[in-house]
Amino acid sequence: MRSILKLSLFLVALLFILGCSSKEVEVKGHQKVFENEDLYILNALWLEEKQDYNSSSNIFNILYLKTDKKEYLYRSLRDDLAANENERAIERVNEIAGDKIDDFELIRIKIVALMRADRLVEAKELAIKLVTKSNNVDDYLLVSEIYVKLKQYDTALKYLESAYIKDYNEKILEKMAIILYVNLERKKDAIAQLETHSRINGCSKLICSKLIGFYSNDNNIEGLLSTYLRLYKIDSSRDIGEKIVQIYGYKKDYPKMIEFLEQSRINNELLFQLYVQTRNYKKAVGIAKELYKESGDVSYLGQSAIFEYESAEDKSNKAMHKSVISKLQEVIKTKKDGMYLNYLGYLLIDHSIDIKKGIEYVKEALEIEPNSIYYLDSLAWGYYKLGNCQRAAKIMKKVANMQGSSNDEVVKHIEAIKKCVKNKKGKK
C-alpha cells in the first residue's frame, strides 16, 4: 500500500514539474513521435529537479535521437553544463556542428562550455564569429563577458556599447557602467552614461541604485540626494524616504526637509519637532492632533493645547482659552506632568480665569520639580495676581539667583512684583 501511495505522489510531482517546466522544453505542439515520449520527459524533468543532471542529459539525448527535435538536444547540452561536464558538451557540439555556425544555439552552448573550461581564447574567437553572423544582442554580451574575463576591458566595453545601441537595455548599461567605474576608473564617464539614460528613459530602480552606489562611494551628497529623490518617485518606501531626510539633515537644509516630510508624511514625529524648532506653532498643532489620534499618547494632546495657545494671534480669546484648558485638564487626569500642570496653572493665573485654582496646579508641578525657575515664577505671579506681593517677592528673590532669570517674561514679573511691593510700602 505504501509503495502504491509513494508512486502516486511521485507521478503527481512529475506532472506538476512538467506543468511548471513545459515552456523551458519548448516542444512546439508536442506531437508525440513515439508512444512513451511523455514518460521520458517526466523522468528527465524529475531528474533535473533532483539535480541529477548527468542522468537527465542522457534521457534528453535519447529523446533527441528518437525524435530529432532540437529542443531536446539543447536541453541535454544545458544539463551537461549544469553538471559541469564542459568538455563533454564541447565534444558533442563539435560532432554535430563541426566548423559550421548555422545553429546559433548550439554555438552559444559551446562558447559557454569553453569559457567554463577556461579555454578563453577559443571562446573569444568563436564568439566573434557568432556575433558577426547573428548580430544578436545576447551574442554581443557573450563576447563582452569573455573580454572581461581576459581583462581586456576597453574591448569588452565596445561590444557592450554595440549591444546597448540596439535596444538601450538598462542591464547592458549597468555592465558598461561597472566596467567604466571599476575596471577603467573612468568614474565621471560611468555616471554620465547612467545620468543620460535616466534623463531620456527615466531613472529605474536599477539605474538609480547604481547611481546611488557610485555617488555614495564618491561622497557626492548632491548627486546622492538628487538620485534618492528620483528613486522615491517610483518607490515611495519608508527606507528611501528616511535616506532623503538623513541627507537633508546632514546638509542642515531644514526647510527642504520640512517640505519633503509634508509631502511624504513618512515621519510625523520628526515633522512635529521641526515645526516646534522653527516656531511654526500653527502647523505643530495640526500634527500634534494627528499624532494623538494615531498613538493615543496624551502628551501629544497636551502639546497640541500648548501650541494652540502659542499660535493664537489674540491671546485673550476666551473660546481659545476654553479649548486649551479643557485639553490640558484631560491630559493631567492621566499624566501628572509638571510642564502641563504649570502651563494650565499659569494660563488660569495670567488671564485671571481662576487664580487660586491656577496656584494649586502650579504647586502640584513644584512637587514634581521643586527647583524649576519657571514653576516658581508662575507661583510668584499667582500670589502677585492675588495682591500678596510680599509673598511673591520672597519667591522671586530665590528666582533672581537661578539660571534662566534673564528670561524676558521672568524679568518682567520681577519688575512688576518689585513695583507692587514698593507701592504697598508707600501706602503705609
CSV table of C-alpha atoms in Angstrom, one decimal:
chain,number,residue,atom,x,y,z
A,1,MET,CA,0.0,0.0,0.0
A,2,ARG,CA,2.8,2.4,1.0
A,3,SER,CA,4.7,1.8,-2.4
A,4,ILE,CA,1.5,2.5,-4.4
A,5,LEU,CA,1.0,5.7,-2.5
A,6,LYS,CA,4.6,6.7,-3.0
A,7,LEU,CA,4.3,6.0,-6.7
A,8,SER,CA,1.1,8.1,-7.0
A,9,LEU,CA,2.8,11.0,-5.2
A,10,PHE,CA,5.8,10.6,-7.5
A,11,LEU,CA,3.6,10.8,-10.6
A,12,VAL,CA,1.7,13.8,-9.3
A,13,ALA,CA,5.0,15.6,-8.6
A,14,LEU,CA,6.3,14.8,-12.1
A,15,LEU,CA,3.1,16.1,-13.7
A,16,PHE,CA,3.4,19.3,-11.6
A,17,ILE,CA,7.1,19.7,-12.6
A,18,LEU,CA,6.1,19.2,-16.3
A,19,GLY,CA,3.4,21.8,-16.0
A,20,CYS,CA,5.9,24.3,-14.5
A,21,SER,CA,8.7,23.5,-16.9
A,22,SER,CA,6.8,23.0,-20.2
A,23,LYS,CA,7.9,26.4,-21.5
A,24,GLU,CA,11.5,25.6,-21.0
A,25,VAL,CA,11.3,22.4,-23.1
A,26,GLU,CA,9.6,24.3,-25.9
A,27,VAL,CA,8.4,21.2,-27.8
A,28,LYS,CA,6.0,23.1,-30.1
A,29,GLY,CA,2.6,21.5,-30.2
A,30,HIS,CA,4.3,18.5,-28.5
A,31,GLN,CA,3.3,16.0,-31.1
A,32,LYS,CA,4.5,12.6,-29.9
A,33,VAL,CA,6.9,10.8,-32.2
A,34,PHE,CA,6.8,7.6,-30.1
A,35,GLU,CA,4.4,6.2,-27.5
A,36,ASN,CA,6.4,6.8,-24.3
A,37,GLU,CA,7.8,10.2,-25.2
A,38,ASP,CA,5.9,11.9,-22.3
A,39,LEU,CA,7.2,9.4,-19.8
A,40,TYR,CA,10.7,10.1,-20.9
A,41,ILE,CA,10.1,13.8,-20.5
A,42,LEU,CA,8.6,13.3,-17.0
A,43,ASN,CA,11.6,11.2,-15.9
A,44,ALA,CA,14.1,13.7,-17.3
A,45,LEU,CA,12.4,16.6,-15.5
A,46,TRP,CA,12.2,14.7,-12.3
A,47,LEU,CA,16.0,14.0,-12.5
A,48,GLU,CA,16.6,17.7,-13.1
A,49,GLU,CA,14.6,18.6,-10.1
A,50,LYS,CA,16.8,16.2,-8.1
A,51,GLN,CA,19.8,17.9,-9.7
A,52,ASP,CA,21.0,14.6,-11.3
A,53,TYR,CA,21.9,16.5,-14.5
A,54,ASN,CA,24.1,13.7,-16.0
A,55,SER,CA,21.1,11.3,-16.0
A,56,SER,CA,18.6,14.0,-17.2
A,57,SER,CA,21.1,14.9,-20.0
A,58,ASN,CA,21.2,11.2,-21.1
A,59,ILE,CA,17.4,11.0,-21.3
A,60,PHE,CA,17.0,14.2,-23.2
A,61,ASN,CA,19.7,13.0,-25.6
A,62,ILE,CA,17.7,9.7,-26.1
A,63,LEU,CA,14.6,11.9,-26.8
A,64,TYR,CA,16.6,13.9,-29.4
A,65,LEU,CA,17.9,10.7,-31.1
A,66,LYS,CA,14.4,9.2,-31.2
A,67,THR,CA,12.5,12.4,-32.3
A,68,ASP,CA,15.2,14.6,-34.0
A,69,LYS,CA,13.7,17.5,-32.1
A,70,LYS,CA,16.4,20.1,-31.4
A,71,GLU,CA,14.7,21.3,-28.2
A,72,TYR,CA,15.7,18.0,-26.6
A,73,LEU,CA,19.3,18.4,-27.8
A,74,TYR,CA,19.6,21.9,-26.4
A,75,ARG,CA,18.1,20.8,-23.1
A,76,SER,CA,20.6,17.8,-22.9
A,77,LEU,CA,23.6,20.1,-23.6
A,78,ARG,CA,22.4,22.6,-21.0
A,79,ASP,CA,22.2,19.8,-18.5
A,80,ASP,CA,25.8,18.9,-19.4
A,81,LEU,CA,26.7,22.5,-18.5
A,82,ALA,CA,24.7,22.2,-15.2
A,83,ALA,CA,26.7,19.0,-14.4
A,84,ASN,CA,29.9,20.9,-15.1
A,85,GLU,CA,30.6,18.4,-18.0
A,86,ASN,CA,32.0,21.2,-20.1
A,87,GLU,CA,34.4,19.1,-22.3
A,88,ARG,CA,31.6,16.6,-23.0
A,89,ALA,CA,29.4,19.5,-24.2
A,90,ILE,CA,32.1,20.8,-26.4
A,91,GLU,CA,32.8,17.4,-28.0
A,92,ARG,CA,29.1,16.8,-28.6
A,93,VAL,CA,28.6,20.2,-30.3
A,94,ASN,CA,31.7,19.5,-32.5
A,95,GLU,CA,30.3,16.2,-33.5
A,96,ILE,CA,27.0,17.7,-34.6
A,97,ALA,CA,28.1,21.1,-36.0
A,98,GLY,CA,31.7,20.7,-36.9
A,99,ASP,CA,33.0,24.1,-38.1
A,100,LYS,CA,29.6,25.4,-39.1
A,101,ILE,CA,27.9,28.3,-37.3
A,102,ASP,CA,24.4,27.7,-38.7
A,103,ASP,CA,22.8,26.6,-35.4
A,104,PHE,CA,23.3,29.7,-33.2
A,105,GLU,CA,22.0,28.0,-30.0
A,106,LEU,CA,24.5,25.1,-30.3
A,107,ILE,CA,27.4,27.6,-30.8
A,108,ARG,CA,26.3,29.6,-27.7
A,109,ILE,CA,26.3,26.5,-25.6
A,110,LYS,CA,29.8,25.6,-26.9
A,111,ILE,CA,31.1,29.1,-26.1
A,112,VAL,CA,29.8,28.9,-22.6
A,113,ALA,CA,31.4,25.5,-22.2
A,114,LEU,CA,34.7,26.8,-23.5
A,115,MET,CA,34.5,29.7,-21.0
A,116,ARG,CA,33.9,27.4,-18.1
A,117,ALA,CA,36.7,25.2,-19.2
A,118,ASP,CA,38.9,28.3,-19.1
A,119,ARG,CA,39.6,28.0,-22.9
A,120,LEU,CA,39.0,31.7,-23.2
A,121,VAL,CA,40.9,32.4,-26.5
A,122,GLU,CA,38.9,29.7,-28.3
A,123,ALA,CA,35.7,31.0,-26.8
A,124,LYS,CA,36.6,34.5,-27.9
A,125,GLU,CA,37.3,33.5,-31.5
A,126,LEU,CA,34.1,31.5,-31.8
A,127,ALA,CA,32.0,34.2,-30.1
A,128,ILE,CA,33.3,36.9,-32.5
A,129,LYS,CA,32.4,34.6,-35.5
A,130,LEU,CA,28.9,34.1,-34.0
A,131,VAL,CA,28.1,37.7,-33.3
A,132,THR,CA,29.3,38.7,-36.8
A,133,LYS,CA,26.8,36.3,-38.3
A,134,SER,CA,23.9,36.6,-35.8
A,135,ASN,CA,24.1,40.3,-34.9
A,136,ASN,CA,22.2,39.3,-31.8
A,137,VAL,CA,22.3,41.5,-28.6
A,138,ASP,CA,22.9,38.4,-26.4
A,139,ASP,CA,25.9,37.4,-28.5
A,140,TYR,CA,27.4,40.9,-28.1
A,141,LEU,CA,27.1,40.4,-24.4
A,142,LEU,CA,28.7,37.0,-24.6
A,143,VAL,CA,31.7,38.4,-26.4
A,144,SER,CA,32.0,41.2,-23.9
A,145,GLU,CA,31.9,38.7,-21.0
A,146,ILE,CA,34.8,36.8,-22.5
A,147,TYR,CA,36.9,40.0,-22.9
A,148,VAL,CA,36.1,40.9,-19.2
A,149,LYS,CA,37.5,37.5,-18.2
A,150,LEU,CA,40.5,38.2,-20.3
A,151,LYS,CA,40.8,41.6,-18.6
A,152,GLN,CA,40.6,43.4,-21.9
A,153,TYR,CA,38.1,46.0,-20.6
A,154,ASP,CA,38.2,48.5,-23.4
A,155,THR,CA,37.2,45.9,-26.0
A,156,ALA,CA,34.6,44.4,-23.6
A,157,LEU,CA,33.1,47.9,-23.4
A,158,LYS,CA,33.0,48.3,-27.1
A,159,TYR,CA,30.9,45.2,-27.5
A,160,LEU,CA,28.6,46.3,-24.7
A,161,GLU,CA,28.1,49.7,-26.4
A,162,SER,CA,27.2,47.9,-29.6
A,163,ALA,CA,24.6,45.8,-27.8
A,164,TYR,CA,23.3,48.9,-25.9
A,165,ILE,CA,22.7,50.9,-29.1
A,166,LYS,CA,20.5,48.1,-30.4
A,167,ASP,CA,17.8,48.3,-27.6
A,168,TYR,CA,19.0,50.7,-24.9
A,169,ASN,CA,18.7,47.9,-22.3
A,170,GLU,CA,19.4,49.2,-18.8
A,171,LYS,CA,21.0,45.9,-17.8
A,172,ILE,CA,23.6,46.3,-20.5
A,173,LEU,CA,24.1,49.9,-19.4
A,174,GLU,CA,24.7,48.6,-15.9
A,175,LYS,CA,27.5,46.4,-17.2
A,176,MET,CA,29.0,49.3,-19.1
A,177,ALA,CA,28.9,51.5,-16.1
A,178,ILE,CA,30.6,48.9,-13.9
A,179,ILE,CA,33.5,48.5,-16.4
A,180,LEU,CA,33.9,52.2,-16.7
A,181,TYR,CA,33.8,52.9,-13.0
A,182,VAL,CA,35.5,49.9,-11.5
A,183,ASN,CA,37.8,48.4,-14.2
A,184,LEU,CA,38.8,51.5,-16.3
A,185,GLU,CA,38.4,54.0,-13.4
A,186,ARG,CA,36.5,56.4,-15.7
A,187,LYS,CA,34.1,57.3,-12.9
A,188,LYS,CA,32.7,60.5,-14.4
A,189,ASP,CA,32.0,58.7,-17.7
A,190,ALA,CA,30.2,55.9,-15.9
A,191,ILE,CA,28.0,58.4,-14.0
A,192,ALA,CA,27.4,60.5,-17.2
A,193,GLN,CA,26.2,57.3,-19.0
A,194,LEU,CA,23.8,56.5,-16.3
A,195,GLU,CA,22.5,60.1,-15.9
A,196,THR,CA,22.0,60.4,-19.6
A,197,HIS,CA,20.0,57.2,-19.8
A,198,SER,CA,17.9,58.3,-16.7
A,199,ARG,CA,17.1,61.7,-18.3
A,200,ILE,CA,15.9,60.1,-21.5
A,201,ASN,CA,14.3,56.9,-20.2
A,202,GLY,CA,13.6,57.7,-16.6
A,203,CYS,CA,15.5,56.6,-13.5
A,204,SER,CA,14.5,53.0,-12.9
A,205,LYS,CA,15.3,51.2,-9.7
A,206,LEU,CA,18.3,49.5,-11.3
A,207,ILE,CA,19.8,52.7,-12.7
A,208,CYS,CA,19.0,54.8,-9.6
A,209,SER,CA,20.5,52.1,-7.3
A,210,LYS,CA,23.7,52.0,-9.4
A,211,LEU,CA,24.0,55.8,-9.3
A,212,ILE,CA,23.4,55.8,-5.5
A,213,GLY,CA,26.3,53.3,-5.2
A,214,PHE,CA,28.6,55.5,-7.3
A,215,TYR,CA,27.6,58.8,-5.6
A,216,SER,CA,27.9,57.2,-2.2
A,217,ASN,CA,31.4,55.9,-3.0
A,218,ASP,CA,32.4,59.4,-4.2
A,219,ASN,CA,30.8,61.1,-1.2
A,220,ASN,CA,28.8,63.2,-3.7
A,221,ILE,CA,26.0,64.4,-1.4
A,222,GLU,CA,24.1,66.5,-4.1
A,223,GLY,CA,24.2,63.6,-6.6
A,224,LEU,CA,23.0,61.2,-3.8
A,225,LEU,CA,20.1,63.4,-2.8
A,226,SER,CA,19.0,64.0,-6.4
A,227,THR,CA,19.0,60.3,-7.1
A,228,TYR,CA,17.2,59.3,-4.0
A,229,LEU,CA,14.5,61.9,-4.8
A,230,ARG,CA,14.1,60.4,-8.3
A,231,LEU,CA,14.0,56.9,-6.8
A,232,TYR,CA,11.4,57.9,-4.3
A,233,LYS,CA,9.0,58.9,-7.1
A,234,ILE,CA,9.0,55.2,-8.3
A,235,ASP,CA,9.5,53.6,-4.9
A,236,SER,CA,7.9,55.6,-2.1
A,237,SER,CA,9.2,53.3,0.6
A,238,ARG,CA,9.9,54.5,4.1
A,239,ASP,CA,13.6,53.3,3.9
A,240,ILE,CA,14.2,55.6,0.8
A,241,GLY,CA,12.3,58.4,2.4
A,242,GLU,CA,14.4,58.2,5.6
A,243,LYS,CA,17.6,58.3,3.5
A,244,ILE,CA,16.4,61.6,1.9
A,245,VAL,CA,15.6,63.0,5.4
A,246,GLN,CA,19.1,62.0,6.6
A,247,ILE,CA,20.7,63.8,3.7
A,248,TYR,CA,18.7,67.0,4.3
A,249,GLY,CA,19.8,66.7,8.0
A,250,TYR,CA,23.4,66.3,7.0
A,251,LYS,CA,23.1,69.4,4.8
A,252,LYS,CA,21.2,71.2,7.6
A,253,ASP,CA,18.6,72.1,4.9
A,254,TYR,CA,15.6,72.1,7.3
A,255,PRO,CA,13.2,74.0,5.0
A,256,LYS,CA,13.7,71.3,2.3
A,257,MET,CA,13.4,68.6,5.0
A,258,ILE,CA,10.1,70.0,6.2
A,259,GLU,CA,8.8,70.3,2.6
A,260,PHE,CA,9.7,66.7,1.9
A,261,LEU,CA,8.2,65.5,5.2
A,262,GLU,CA,5.0,67.4,4.5
A,263,GLN,CA,4.7,65.7,1.1
A,264,SER,CA,5.7,62.2,2.1
A,265,ARG,CA,4.4,62.1,5.7
A,266,ILE,CA,6.9,59.3,6.5
A,267,ASN,CA,7.8,60.7,9.9
A,268,ASN,CA,5.2,63.0,11.5
A,269,GLU,CA,7.1,62.9,14.8
A,270,LEU,CA,10.1,64.5,13.2
A,271,LEU,CA,7.9,66.9,11.3
A,272,PHE,CA,6.3,68.0,14.5
A,273,GLN,CA,9.7,68.6,16.2
A,274,LEU,CA,10.8,70.6,13.2
A,275,TYR,CA,7.7,72.8,13.4
A,276,VAL,CA,8.4,73.4,17.1
A,277,GLN,CA,12.1,74.2,16.4
A,278,THR,CA,11.1,76.7,13.6
A,279,ARG,CA,8.3,78.1,15.8
A,280,ASN,CA,5.6,77.2,13.3
A,281,TYR,CA,3.1,76.5,16.0
A,282,LYS,CA,0.0,76.6,13.9
A,283,LYS,CA,1.2,73.6,11.9
A,284,ALA,CA,2.6,72.0,15.1
A,285,VAL,CA,-1.0,72.0,16.5
A,286,GLY,CA,-2.3,70.0,13.5
A,287,ILE,CA,0.5,67.4,13.5
A,288,ALA,CA,0.2,67.0,17.3
A,289,LYS,CA,-3.5,66.2,16.9
A,290,GLU,CA,-2.7,63.7,14.2
A,291,LEU,CA,-0.1,62.0,16.4
A,292,TYR,CA,-2.5,61.9,19.3
A,293,LYS,CA,-5.2,60.2,17.2
A,294,GLU,CA,-2.6,57.7,15.9
A,295,SER,CA,-0.9,56.9,19.2
A,296,GLY,CA,-3.4,57.8,21.9
A,297,ASP,CA,-0.4,59.4,23.8
A,298,VAL,CA,-1.9,62.3,25.8
A,299,SER,CA,1.5,64.1,25.6
A,300,TYR,CA,0.5,65.0,22.0
A,301,LEU,CA,-2.8,66.3,23.2
A,302,GLY,CA,-1.0,68.4,25.8
A,303,GLN,CA,1.4,69.8,23.2
A,304,SER,CA,-1.4,70.5,20.8
A,305,ALA,CA,-3.1,72.5,23.6
A,306,ILE,CA,0.1,74.5,24.3
A,307,PHE,CA,0.8,75.3,20.7
A,308,GLU,CA,-2.9,76.2,20.1
A,309,TYR,CA,-2.3,78.9,22.7
A,310,GLU,CA,1.2,79.9,21.4
A,311,SER,CA,-0.1,80.2,17.8
A,312,ALA,CA,-3.1,82.3,18.7
A,313,GLU,CA,-3.0,85.9,17.5
A,314,ASP,CA,-5.4,87.0,20.2
A,315,LYS,CA,-4.1,85.6,23.5
A,316,SER,CA,-7.2,86.9,25.3
A,317,ASN,CA,-9.6,84.9,23.2
A,318,LYS,CA,-12.0,83.2,25.6
A,319,ALA,CA,-13.0,80.4,23.2
A,320,MET,CA,-9.4,79.6,22.7
A,321,HIS,CA,-8.8,79.6,26.5
A,322,LYS,CA,-11.7,77.2,27.0
A,323,SER,CA,-10.3,74.8,24.3
A,324,VAL,CA,-6.8,74.8,25.7
A,325,ILE,CA,-7.8,74.5,29.3
A,326,SER,CA,-10.1,71.6,28.5
A,327,LYS,CA,-7.4,69.7,26.7
A,328,LEU,CA,-4.8,70.3,29.5
A,329,GLN,CA,-7.3,69.2,32.1
A,330,GLU,CA,-7.8,66.0,30.1
A,331,VAL,CA,-4.1,65.4,30.0
A,332,ILE,CA,-3.4,65.8,33.7
A,333,LYS,CA,-6.1,63.3,34.5
A,334,THR,CA,-3.8,60.5,33.3
A,335,LYS,CA,-0.4,62.2,33.1
A,336,LYS,CA,0.7,64.3,36.1
A,337,ASP,CA,3.5,66.1,34.2
A,338,GLY,CA,5.0,69.2,35.7
A,339,MET,CA,5.0,71.0,32.3
A,340,TYR,CA,1.3,70.6,31.7
A,341,LEU,CA,0.3,71.3,35.3
A,342,ASN,CA,2.4,74.5,35.3
A,343,TYR,CA,1.1,75.6,31.8
A,344,LEU,CA,-2.5,75.1,32.8
A,345,GLY,CA,-1.9,76.9,36.2
A,346,TYR,CA,-0.2,79.8,34.6
A,347,LEU,CA,-2.9,80.2,32.0
A,348,LEU,CA,-5.6,80.4,34.7
A,349,ILE,CA,-3.4,82.8,36.7
A,350,ASP,CA,-2.2,85.1,33.9
A,351,HIS,CA,-5.7,85.6,32.4
A,352,SER,CA,-7.3,85.8,35.8
A,353,ILE,CA,-9.6,83.0,34.9
A,354,ASP,CA,-9.2,81.1,38.2
A,355,ILE,CA,-6.1,82.3,40.1
A,356,LYS,CA,-6.5,80.2,43.2
A,357,LYS,CA,-7.1,77.0,41.1
A,358,GLY,CA,-4.1,78.0,38.9
A,359,ILE,CA,-1.9,78.3,42.0
A,360,GLU,CA,-3.0,74.7,43.1
A,361,TYR,CA,-1.9,73.4,39.7
A,362,VAL,CA,1.5,75.2,39.9
A,363,LYS,CA,2.1,73.8,43.4
A,364,GLU,CA,1.5,70.3,42.0
A,365,ALA,CA,4.0,71.0,39.3
A,366,LEU,CA,6.5,72.1,42.0
A,367,GLU,CA,6.1,68.9,43.9
A,368,ILE,CA,7.4,67.1,40.8
A,369,GLU,CA,10.2,69.7,40.1
A,370,PRO,CA,10.8,71.8,43.2
A,371,ASN,CA,13.6,73.9,41.7
A,372,SER,CA,12.1,74.8,38.4
A,373,ILE,CA,12.6,78.5,37.9
A,374,TYR,CA,9.6,78.7,35.6
A,375,TYR,CA,7.2,77.0,38.0
A,376,LEU,CA,8.4,79.2,40.8
A,377,ASP,CA,7.9,82.2,38.6
A,378,SER,CA,4.3,81.0,37.9
A,379,LEU,CA,3.6,80.6,41.7
A,380,ALA,CA,5.0,84.1,42.4
A,381,TRP,CA,2.9,85.5,39.6
A,382,GLY,CA,-0.2,83.8,41.1
A,383,TYR,CA,0.4,85.5,44.5
A,384,TYR,CA,1.0,88.8,42.8
A,385,LYS,CA,-2.3,88.4,41.0
A,386,LEU,CA,-3.9,87.8,44.4
A,387,GLY,CA,-2.3,91.0,45.7
A,388,ASN,CA,0.1,89.1,48.0
A,389,CYS,CA,3.2,91.0,46.7
A,390,GLN,CA,5.4,90.2,49.8
A,391,ARG,CA,5.0,86.5,49.3
A,392,ALA,CA,5.5,86.8,45.6
A,393,ALA,CA,8.7,88.9,46.2
A,394,LYS,CA,10.1,86.3,48.6
A,395,ILE,CA,9.7,83.6,45.9
A,396,MET,CA,11.2,85.9,43.2
A,397,LYS,CA,14.2,86.6,45.4
A,398,LYS,CA,15.1,82.9,45.0
A,399,VAL,CA,14.3,83.0,41.3
A,400,ALA,CA,16.6,86.0,40.7
A,401,ASN,CA,19.6,83.9,41.7
A,402,MET,CA,18.7,81.0,39.5
A,403,GLN,CA,19.8,80.3,35.9
A,404,GLY,CA,17.2,81.5,33.5
A,405,SER,CA,16.3,84.6,35.4
A,406,SER,CA,17.2,86.7,32.4
A,407,ASN,CA,14.2,85.3,30.6
A,408,ASP,CA,12.1,88.3,29.3
A,409,GLU,CA,8.9,87.2,31.0
A,410,VAL,CA,10.7,86.4,34.3
A,411,VAL,CA,12.4,89.8,34.2
A,412,LYS,CA,9.0,91.4,33.6
A,413,HIS,CA,7.5,89.6,36.5
A,414,ILE,CA,10.4,90.6,38.8
A,415,GLU,CA,10.0,94.2,38.0
A,416,ALA,CA,6.2,94.2,38.4
A,417,ILE,CA,6.4,92.5,41.8
A,418,LYS,CA,9.2,94.9,43.0
A,419,LYS,CA,6.9,97.8,41.9
A,420,CYS,CA,4.0,96.2,43.7
A,421,VAL,CA,6.0,95.8,47.0
A,422,LYS,CA,7.2,99.4,46.7
A,423,ASN,CA,3.7,100.8,46.2
A,424,LYS,CA,2.4,98.9,49.1
A,425,LYS,CA,5.2,100.2,51.4
A,426,GLY,CA,4.5,103.7,50.1
A,427,LYS,CA,0.8,103.4,51.1
A,428,LYS,CA,1.8,102.5,54.6
